[in-house]
mmCIF file of C-alpha atoms and ligand atoms in Angstrom:
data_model
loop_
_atom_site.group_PDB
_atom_site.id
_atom_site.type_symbol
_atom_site.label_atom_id
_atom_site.label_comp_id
_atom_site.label_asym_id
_atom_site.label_seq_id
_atom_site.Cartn_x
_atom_site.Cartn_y
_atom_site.Cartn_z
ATOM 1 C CA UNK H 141 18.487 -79.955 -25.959
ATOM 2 C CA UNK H 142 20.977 -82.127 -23.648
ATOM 3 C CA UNK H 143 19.500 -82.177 -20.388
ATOM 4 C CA UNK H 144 22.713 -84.964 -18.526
ATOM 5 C CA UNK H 145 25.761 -85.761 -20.100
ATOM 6 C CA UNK H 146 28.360 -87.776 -19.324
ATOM 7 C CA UNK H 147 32.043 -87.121 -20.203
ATOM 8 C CA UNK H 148 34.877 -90.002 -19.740
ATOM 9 C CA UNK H 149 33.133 -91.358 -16.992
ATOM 10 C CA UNK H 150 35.211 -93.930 -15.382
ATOM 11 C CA UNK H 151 34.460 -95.531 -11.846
ATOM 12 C CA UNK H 152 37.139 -97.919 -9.857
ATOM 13 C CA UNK H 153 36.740 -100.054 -6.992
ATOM 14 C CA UNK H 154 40.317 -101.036 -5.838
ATOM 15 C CA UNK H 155 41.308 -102.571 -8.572
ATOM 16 C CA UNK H 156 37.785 -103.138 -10.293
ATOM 17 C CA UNK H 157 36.986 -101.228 -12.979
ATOM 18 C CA UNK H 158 33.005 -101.002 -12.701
ATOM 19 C CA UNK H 159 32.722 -98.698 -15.816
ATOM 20 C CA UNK H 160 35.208 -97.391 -18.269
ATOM 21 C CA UNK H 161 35.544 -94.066 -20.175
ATOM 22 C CA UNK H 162 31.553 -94.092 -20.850
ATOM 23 C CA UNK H 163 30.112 -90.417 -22.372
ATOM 24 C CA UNK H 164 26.261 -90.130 -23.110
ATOM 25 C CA UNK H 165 23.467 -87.646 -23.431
ATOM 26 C CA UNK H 166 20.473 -87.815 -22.648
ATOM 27 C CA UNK H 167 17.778 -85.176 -24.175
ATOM 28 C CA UNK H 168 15.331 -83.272 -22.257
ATOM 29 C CA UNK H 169 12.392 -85.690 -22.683
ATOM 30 C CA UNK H 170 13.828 -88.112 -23.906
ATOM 31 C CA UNK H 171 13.082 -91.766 -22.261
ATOM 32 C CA UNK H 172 16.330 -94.218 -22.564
ATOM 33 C CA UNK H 173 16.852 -97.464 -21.120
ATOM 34 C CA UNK H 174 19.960 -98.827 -20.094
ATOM 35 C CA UNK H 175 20.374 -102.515 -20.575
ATOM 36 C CA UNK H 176 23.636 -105.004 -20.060
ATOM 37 C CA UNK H 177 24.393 -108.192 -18.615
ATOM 38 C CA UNK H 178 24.722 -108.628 -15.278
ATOM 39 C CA UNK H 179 27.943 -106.742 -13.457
ATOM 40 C CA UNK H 180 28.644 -104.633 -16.744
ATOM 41 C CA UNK H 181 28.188 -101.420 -14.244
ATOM 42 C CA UNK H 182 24.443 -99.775 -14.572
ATOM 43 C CA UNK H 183 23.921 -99.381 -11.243
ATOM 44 C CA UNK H 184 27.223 -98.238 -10.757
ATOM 45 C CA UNK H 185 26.532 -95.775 -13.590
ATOM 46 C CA UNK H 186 23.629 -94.321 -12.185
ATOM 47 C CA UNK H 187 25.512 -94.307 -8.932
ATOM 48 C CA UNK H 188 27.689 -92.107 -10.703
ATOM 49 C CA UNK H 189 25.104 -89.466 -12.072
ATOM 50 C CA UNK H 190 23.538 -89.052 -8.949
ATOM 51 C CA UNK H 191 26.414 -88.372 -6.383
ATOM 52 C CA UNK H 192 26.501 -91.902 -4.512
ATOM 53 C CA UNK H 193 30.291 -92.156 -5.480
ATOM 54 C CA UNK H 194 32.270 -89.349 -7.243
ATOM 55 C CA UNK H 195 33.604 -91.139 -10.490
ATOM 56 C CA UNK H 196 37.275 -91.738 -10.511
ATOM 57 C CA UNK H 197 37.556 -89.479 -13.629
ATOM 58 C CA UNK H 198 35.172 -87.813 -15.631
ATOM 59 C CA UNK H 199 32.941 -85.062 -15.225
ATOM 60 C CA UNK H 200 28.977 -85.563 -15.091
ATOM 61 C CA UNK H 201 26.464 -82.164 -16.461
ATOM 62 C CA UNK H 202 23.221 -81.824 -15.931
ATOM 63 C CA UNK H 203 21.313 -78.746 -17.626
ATOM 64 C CA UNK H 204 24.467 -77.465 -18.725
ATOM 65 C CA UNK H 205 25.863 -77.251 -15.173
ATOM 66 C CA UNK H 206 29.082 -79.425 -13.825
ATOM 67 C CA UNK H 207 27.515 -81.388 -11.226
ATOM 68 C CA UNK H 208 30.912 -83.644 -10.444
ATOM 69 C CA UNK H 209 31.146 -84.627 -6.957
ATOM 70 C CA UNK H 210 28.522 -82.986 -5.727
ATOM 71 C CA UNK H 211 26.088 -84.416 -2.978
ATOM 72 C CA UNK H 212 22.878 -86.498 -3.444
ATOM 73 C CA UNK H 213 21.182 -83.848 -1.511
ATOM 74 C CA UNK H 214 22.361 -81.172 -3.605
ATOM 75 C CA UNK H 215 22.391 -83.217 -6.669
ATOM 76 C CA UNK H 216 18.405 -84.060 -6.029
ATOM 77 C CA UNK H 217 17.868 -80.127 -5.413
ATOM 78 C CA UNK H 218 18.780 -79.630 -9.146
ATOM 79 C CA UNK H 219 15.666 -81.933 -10.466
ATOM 80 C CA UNK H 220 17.834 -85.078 -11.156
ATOM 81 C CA UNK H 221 16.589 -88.176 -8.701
ATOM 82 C CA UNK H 222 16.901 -91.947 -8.471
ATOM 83 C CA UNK H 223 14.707 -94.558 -7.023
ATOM 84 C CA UNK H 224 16.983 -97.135 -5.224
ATOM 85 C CA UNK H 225 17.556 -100.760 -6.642
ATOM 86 C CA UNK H 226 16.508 -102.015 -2.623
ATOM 87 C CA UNK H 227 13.394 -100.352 -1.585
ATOM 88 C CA UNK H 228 14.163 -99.593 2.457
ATOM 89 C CA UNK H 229 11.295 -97.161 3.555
ATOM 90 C CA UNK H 230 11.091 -95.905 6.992
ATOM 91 C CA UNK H 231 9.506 -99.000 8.932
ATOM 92 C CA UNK H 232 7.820 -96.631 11.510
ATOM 93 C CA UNK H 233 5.954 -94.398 9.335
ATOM 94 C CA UNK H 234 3.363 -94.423 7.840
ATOM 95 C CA UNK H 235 3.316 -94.296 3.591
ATOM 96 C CA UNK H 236 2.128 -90.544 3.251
ATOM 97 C CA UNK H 237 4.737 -89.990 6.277
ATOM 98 C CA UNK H 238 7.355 -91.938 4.226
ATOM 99 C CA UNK H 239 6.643 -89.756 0.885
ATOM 100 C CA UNK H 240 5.982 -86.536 2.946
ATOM 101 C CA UNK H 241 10.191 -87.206 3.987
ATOM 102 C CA UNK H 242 10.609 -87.796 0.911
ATOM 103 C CA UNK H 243 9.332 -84.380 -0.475
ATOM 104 C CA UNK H 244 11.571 -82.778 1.818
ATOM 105 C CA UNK H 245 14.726 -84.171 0.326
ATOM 106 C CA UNK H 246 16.680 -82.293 -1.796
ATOM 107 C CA UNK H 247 15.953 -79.202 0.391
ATOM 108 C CA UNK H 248 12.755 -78.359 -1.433
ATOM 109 C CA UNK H 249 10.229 -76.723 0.498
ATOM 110 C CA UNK H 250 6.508 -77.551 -0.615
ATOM 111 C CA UNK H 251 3.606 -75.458 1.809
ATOM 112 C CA UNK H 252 2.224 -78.668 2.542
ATOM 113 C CA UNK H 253 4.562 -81.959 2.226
ATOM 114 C CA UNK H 254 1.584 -84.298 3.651
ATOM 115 C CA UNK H 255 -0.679 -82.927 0.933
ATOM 116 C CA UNK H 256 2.133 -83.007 -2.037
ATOM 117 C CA UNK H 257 2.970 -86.955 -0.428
ATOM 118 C CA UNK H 258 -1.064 -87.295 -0.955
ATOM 119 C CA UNK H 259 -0.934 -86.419 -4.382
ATOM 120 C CA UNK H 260 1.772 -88.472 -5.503
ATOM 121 C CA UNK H 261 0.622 -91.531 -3.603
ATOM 122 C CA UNK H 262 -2.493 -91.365 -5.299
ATOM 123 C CA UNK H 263 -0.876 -90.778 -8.576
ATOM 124 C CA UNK H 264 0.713 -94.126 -8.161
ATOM 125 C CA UNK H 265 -2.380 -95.775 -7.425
ATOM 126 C CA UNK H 266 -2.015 -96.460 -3.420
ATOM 127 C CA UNK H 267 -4.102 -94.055 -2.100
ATOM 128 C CA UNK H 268 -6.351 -96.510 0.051
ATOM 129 C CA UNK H 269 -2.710 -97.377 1.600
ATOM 130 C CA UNK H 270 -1.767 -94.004 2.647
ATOM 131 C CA UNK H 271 -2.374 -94.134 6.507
ATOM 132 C CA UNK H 272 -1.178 -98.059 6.104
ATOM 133 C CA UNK H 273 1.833 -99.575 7.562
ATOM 134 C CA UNK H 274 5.131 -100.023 4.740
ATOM 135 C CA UNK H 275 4.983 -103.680 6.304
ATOM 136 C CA UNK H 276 1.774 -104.467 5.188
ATOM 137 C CA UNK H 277 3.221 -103.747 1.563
ATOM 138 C CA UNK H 278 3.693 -106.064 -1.709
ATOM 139 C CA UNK H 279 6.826 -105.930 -3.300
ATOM 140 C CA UNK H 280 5.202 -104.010 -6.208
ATOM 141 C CA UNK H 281 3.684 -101.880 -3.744
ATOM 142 C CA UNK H 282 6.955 -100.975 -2.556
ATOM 143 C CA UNK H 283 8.426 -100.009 -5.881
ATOM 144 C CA UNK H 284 5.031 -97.474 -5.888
ATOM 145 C CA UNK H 285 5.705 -95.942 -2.997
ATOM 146 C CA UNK H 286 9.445 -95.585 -4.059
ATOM 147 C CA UNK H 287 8.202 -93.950 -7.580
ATOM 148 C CA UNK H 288 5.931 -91.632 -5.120
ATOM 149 C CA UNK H 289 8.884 -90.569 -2.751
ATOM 150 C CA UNK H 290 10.912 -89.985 -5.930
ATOM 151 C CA UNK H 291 8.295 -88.094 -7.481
ATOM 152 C CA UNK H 292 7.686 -85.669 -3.754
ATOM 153 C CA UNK H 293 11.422 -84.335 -4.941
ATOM 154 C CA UNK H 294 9.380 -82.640 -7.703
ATOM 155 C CA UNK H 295 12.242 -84.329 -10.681
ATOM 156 C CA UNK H 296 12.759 -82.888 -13.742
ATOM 157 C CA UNK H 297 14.703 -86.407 -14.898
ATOM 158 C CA UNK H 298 14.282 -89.632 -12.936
ATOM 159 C CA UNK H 299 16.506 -92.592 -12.898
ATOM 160 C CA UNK H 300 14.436 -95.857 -12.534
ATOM 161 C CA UNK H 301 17.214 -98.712 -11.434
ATOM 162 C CA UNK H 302 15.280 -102.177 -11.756
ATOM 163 C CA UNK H 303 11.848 -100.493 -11.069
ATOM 164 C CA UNK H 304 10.347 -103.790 -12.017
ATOM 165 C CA UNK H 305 12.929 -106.369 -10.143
ATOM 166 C CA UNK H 306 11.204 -109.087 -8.665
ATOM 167 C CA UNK H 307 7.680 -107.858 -10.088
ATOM 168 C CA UNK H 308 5.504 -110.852 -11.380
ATOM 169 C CA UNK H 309 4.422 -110.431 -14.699
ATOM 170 C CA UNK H 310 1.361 -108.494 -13.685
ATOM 171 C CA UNK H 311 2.932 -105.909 -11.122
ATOM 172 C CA UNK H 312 5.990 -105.481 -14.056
ATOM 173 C CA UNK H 313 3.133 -104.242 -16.629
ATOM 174 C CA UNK H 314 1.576 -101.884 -14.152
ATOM 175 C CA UNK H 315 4.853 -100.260 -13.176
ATOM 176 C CA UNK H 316 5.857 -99.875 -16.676
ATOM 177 C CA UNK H 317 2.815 -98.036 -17.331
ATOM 178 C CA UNK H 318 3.278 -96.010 -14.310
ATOM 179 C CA UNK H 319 6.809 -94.911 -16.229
ATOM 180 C CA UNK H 320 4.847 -94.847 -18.792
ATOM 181 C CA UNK H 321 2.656 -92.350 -17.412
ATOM 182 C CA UNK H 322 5.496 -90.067 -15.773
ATOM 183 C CA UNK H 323 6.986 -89.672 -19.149
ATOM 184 C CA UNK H 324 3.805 -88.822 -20.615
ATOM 185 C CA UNK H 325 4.028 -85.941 -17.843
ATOM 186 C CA UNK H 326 7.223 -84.486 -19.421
ATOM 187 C CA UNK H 327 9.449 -85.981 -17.053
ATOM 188 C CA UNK H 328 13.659 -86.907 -18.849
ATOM 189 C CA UNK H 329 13.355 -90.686 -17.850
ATOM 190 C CA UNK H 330 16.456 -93.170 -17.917
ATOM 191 C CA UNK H 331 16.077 -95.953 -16.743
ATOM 192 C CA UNK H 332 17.853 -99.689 -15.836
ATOM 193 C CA UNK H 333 15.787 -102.750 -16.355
ATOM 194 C CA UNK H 334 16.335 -106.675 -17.063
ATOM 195 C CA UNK H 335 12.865 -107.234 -17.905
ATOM 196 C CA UNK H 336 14.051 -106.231 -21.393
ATOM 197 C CA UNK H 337 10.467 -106.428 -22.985
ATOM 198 C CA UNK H 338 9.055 -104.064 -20.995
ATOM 199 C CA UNK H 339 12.424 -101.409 -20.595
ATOM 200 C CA UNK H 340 12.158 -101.875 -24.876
ATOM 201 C CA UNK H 341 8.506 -101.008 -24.410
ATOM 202 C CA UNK H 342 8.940 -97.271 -23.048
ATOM 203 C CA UNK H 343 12.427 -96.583 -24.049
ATOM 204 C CA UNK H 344 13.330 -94.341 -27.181
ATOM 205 C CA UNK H 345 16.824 -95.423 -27.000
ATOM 206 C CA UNK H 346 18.667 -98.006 -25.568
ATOM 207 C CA UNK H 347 22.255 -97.498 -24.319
ATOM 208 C CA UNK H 348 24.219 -100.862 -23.841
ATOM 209 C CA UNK H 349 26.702 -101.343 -21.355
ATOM 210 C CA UNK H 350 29.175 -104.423 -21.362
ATOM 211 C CA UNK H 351 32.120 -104.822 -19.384
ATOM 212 C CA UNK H 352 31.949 -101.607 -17.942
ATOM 213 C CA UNK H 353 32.015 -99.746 -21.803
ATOM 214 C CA UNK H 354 29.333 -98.470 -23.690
ATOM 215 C CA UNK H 355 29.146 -100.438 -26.818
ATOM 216 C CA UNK H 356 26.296 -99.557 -28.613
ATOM 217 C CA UNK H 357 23.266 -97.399 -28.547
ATOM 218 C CA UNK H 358 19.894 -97.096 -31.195
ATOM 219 C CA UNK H 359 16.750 -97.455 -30.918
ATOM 220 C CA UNK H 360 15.122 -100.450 -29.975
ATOM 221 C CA UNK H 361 14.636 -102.116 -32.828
ATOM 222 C CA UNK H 362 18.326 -101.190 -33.362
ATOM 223 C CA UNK H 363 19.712 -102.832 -30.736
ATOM 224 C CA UNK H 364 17.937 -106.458 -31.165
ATOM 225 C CA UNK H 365 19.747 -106.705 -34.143
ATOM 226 C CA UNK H 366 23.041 -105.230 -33.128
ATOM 227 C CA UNK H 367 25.998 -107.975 -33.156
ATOM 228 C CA UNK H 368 28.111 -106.933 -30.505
ATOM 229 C CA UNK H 369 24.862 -106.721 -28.372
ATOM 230 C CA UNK H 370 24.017 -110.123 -29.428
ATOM 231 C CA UNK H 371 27.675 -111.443 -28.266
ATOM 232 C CA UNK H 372 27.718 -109.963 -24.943
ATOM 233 C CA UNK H 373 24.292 -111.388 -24.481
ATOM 234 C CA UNK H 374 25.028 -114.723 -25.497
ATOM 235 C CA UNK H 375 27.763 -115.422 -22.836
ATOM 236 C CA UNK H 376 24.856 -114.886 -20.676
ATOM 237 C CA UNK H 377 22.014 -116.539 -22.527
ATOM 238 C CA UNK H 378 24.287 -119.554 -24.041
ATOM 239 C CA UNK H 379 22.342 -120.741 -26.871
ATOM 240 C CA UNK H 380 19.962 -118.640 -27.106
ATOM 241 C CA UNK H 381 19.950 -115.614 -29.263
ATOM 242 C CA UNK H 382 19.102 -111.771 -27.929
ATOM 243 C CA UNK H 383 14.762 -111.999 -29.144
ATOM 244 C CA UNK H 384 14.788 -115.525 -26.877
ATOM 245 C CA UNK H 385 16.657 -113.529 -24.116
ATOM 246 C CA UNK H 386 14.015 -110.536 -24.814
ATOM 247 C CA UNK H 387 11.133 -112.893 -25.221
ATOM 248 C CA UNK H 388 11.796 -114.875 -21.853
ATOM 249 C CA UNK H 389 11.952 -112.196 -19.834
HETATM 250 N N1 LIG G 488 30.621 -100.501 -3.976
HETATM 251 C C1 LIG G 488 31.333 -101.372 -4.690
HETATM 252 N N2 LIG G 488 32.502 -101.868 -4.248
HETATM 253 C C2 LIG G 488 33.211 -102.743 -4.982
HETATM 254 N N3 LIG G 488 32.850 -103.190 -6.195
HETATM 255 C C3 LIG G 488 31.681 -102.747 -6.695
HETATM 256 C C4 LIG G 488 30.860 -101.811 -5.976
HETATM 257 N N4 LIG G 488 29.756 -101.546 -6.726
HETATM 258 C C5 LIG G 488 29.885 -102.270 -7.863
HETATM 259 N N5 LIG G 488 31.034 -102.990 -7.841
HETATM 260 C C6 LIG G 488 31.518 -103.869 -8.910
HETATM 261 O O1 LIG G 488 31.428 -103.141 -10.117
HETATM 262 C C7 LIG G 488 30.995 -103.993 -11.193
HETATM 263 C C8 LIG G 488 29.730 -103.425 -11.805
HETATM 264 O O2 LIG G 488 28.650 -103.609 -10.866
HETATM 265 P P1 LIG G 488 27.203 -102.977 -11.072
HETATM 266 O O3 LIG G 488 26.401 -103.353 -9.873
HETATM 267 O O4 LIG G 488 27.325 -101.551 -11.424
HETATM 268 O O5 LIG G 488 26.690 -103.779 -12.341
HETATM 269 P P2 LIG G 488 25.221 -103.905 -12.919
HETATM 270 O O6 LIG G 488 25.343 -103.857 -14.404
HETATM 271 O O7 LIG G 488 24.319 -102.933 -12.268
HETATM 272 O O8 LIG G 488 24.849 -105.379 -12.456
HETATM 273 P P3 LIG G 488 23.425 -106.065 -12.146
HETATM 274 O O9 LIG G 488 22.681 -106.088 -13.435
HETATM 275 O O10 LIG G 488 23.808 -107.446 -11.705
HETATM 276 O O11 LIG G 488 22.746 -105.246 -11.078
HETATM 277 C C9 LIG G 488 30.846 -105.392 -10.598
HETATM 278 O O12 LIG G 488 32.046 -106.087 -10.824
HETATM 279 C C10 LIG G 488 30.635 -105.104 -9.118
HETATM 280 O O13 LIG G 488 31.078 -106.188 -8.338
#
């Protein structure tokens, strides 16, 4: 069953068209990862979904409901949420104060936000960190205690955008297993990533945006071998095919 679908989405900047007449689904369950060269409009597709900016035309659903213009808040009240790209957590709290705002968003009221931001700290492994400082945090750790303040909303579909952007190999492989894990729960997952290897790794499908148009969508193994995938990568990889592109990063 289609849990978010878009229809026609197209978003303009002045005169930049960011992305063009794109429809999807996505499946209740269903993990798919959104791949595409660099400016080809992800972000600015999730951006979309989630009530950042109204798209210029198009209309976005999510469990069978219009959701088109409506706000982040009330957007995140419906069980659809998004970790950001730049993780900027509130410098004078604490972590379990960060995630205990966090649970709040959306207008969802838990009996006890400290003890919900508890549990999903610890389900992202920094427990020992919960009275710490955000400033004493790793980039990695960061991206945790994003996944955590996501996960306070209580989501019934998260959108991951670069969840493992300037991870080192090590921190990349935990946090994919951590998305690993939150699909396990049940969670709808979608997700952006340029550390192809590991988005490949978790991802039923694969969506490919390119200039701002969906060209092509499969599974995996699908889309490693698709040509037009191939071209648009090799402008960006010159000389190297897609598996190279995959394998390096
Ligand atoms: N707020 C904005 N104002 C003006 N132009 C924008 C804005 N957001 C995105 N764009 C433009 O829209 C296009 C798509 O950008 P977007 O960030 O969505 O791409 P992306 O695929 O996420 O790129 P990357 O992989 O580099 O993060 C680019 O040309 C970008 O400059």
């Amino acid at each position: 069953m289609t849990l978010l679908e878009g229809r026609g989405l197209t978003k303009k900047f002045g005169g930049v068209v960011a992305i063009e007449d794109v429809s999807f689904t996505v499946e209740r369950g269903e993990a798919v990862g959104l791949i595409g060269p660099n400016g080809a409009g992800k972000s600015t597709l999730f951006r979309t979904i989630t009530g950042v900016h109204p798209p210029t035309e198009g209309q976005v659903f999510f469990d069978g409901e219009d959701i088109t213009g409506e706000s982040q808040h009330e957007i995140c009240h419906r069980g659809l949420a998004k970790t950001h790209q730049i993780v900027r957590p509130f410098g004078s709290l604490s972590l379990i104060e960060n995630v205990a705002v966090g649970a709040s968003f959306g207008g969802r009221t838990f009996d006890d936000p400290r003890e919900r931001a508890a549990e999903m700290l610890e389900f992202v492994g920094l427990e020992e960190q919960m009275h710490a400082d955000t400033g004493e945090l790793s980039v990695g750790q960061l991206k945790r205690l994003e996944i955590a303040r996501v996960l306070a909303t209580d989501p019934e579909m998260v959108l991951f955008d670069e969840v493992a952007g300037g991870l080192d190999p090590e921190e990349t492989e935990g946090i994919i297993d951590l998305v690993g894990d939150i699909i396990d729960e049940g969670k709808t997952v979608f997700l952006i990533d340029h550390v192809m290897r590991a988005l490949m790794s978790v991802s039923e499908r694969v969506m490919v945006l390119d200039n701002g148009k969906l060209i092509a969508q499969g599974t995996p193994e699908e889309i490693q071998n698709d040509d037009q995938v191939i071209e648009a990568y090799l402008g960006e990889h010159a000389g190297k095919d897609l598996s190279d592109a995959i394998a390096e990063s």
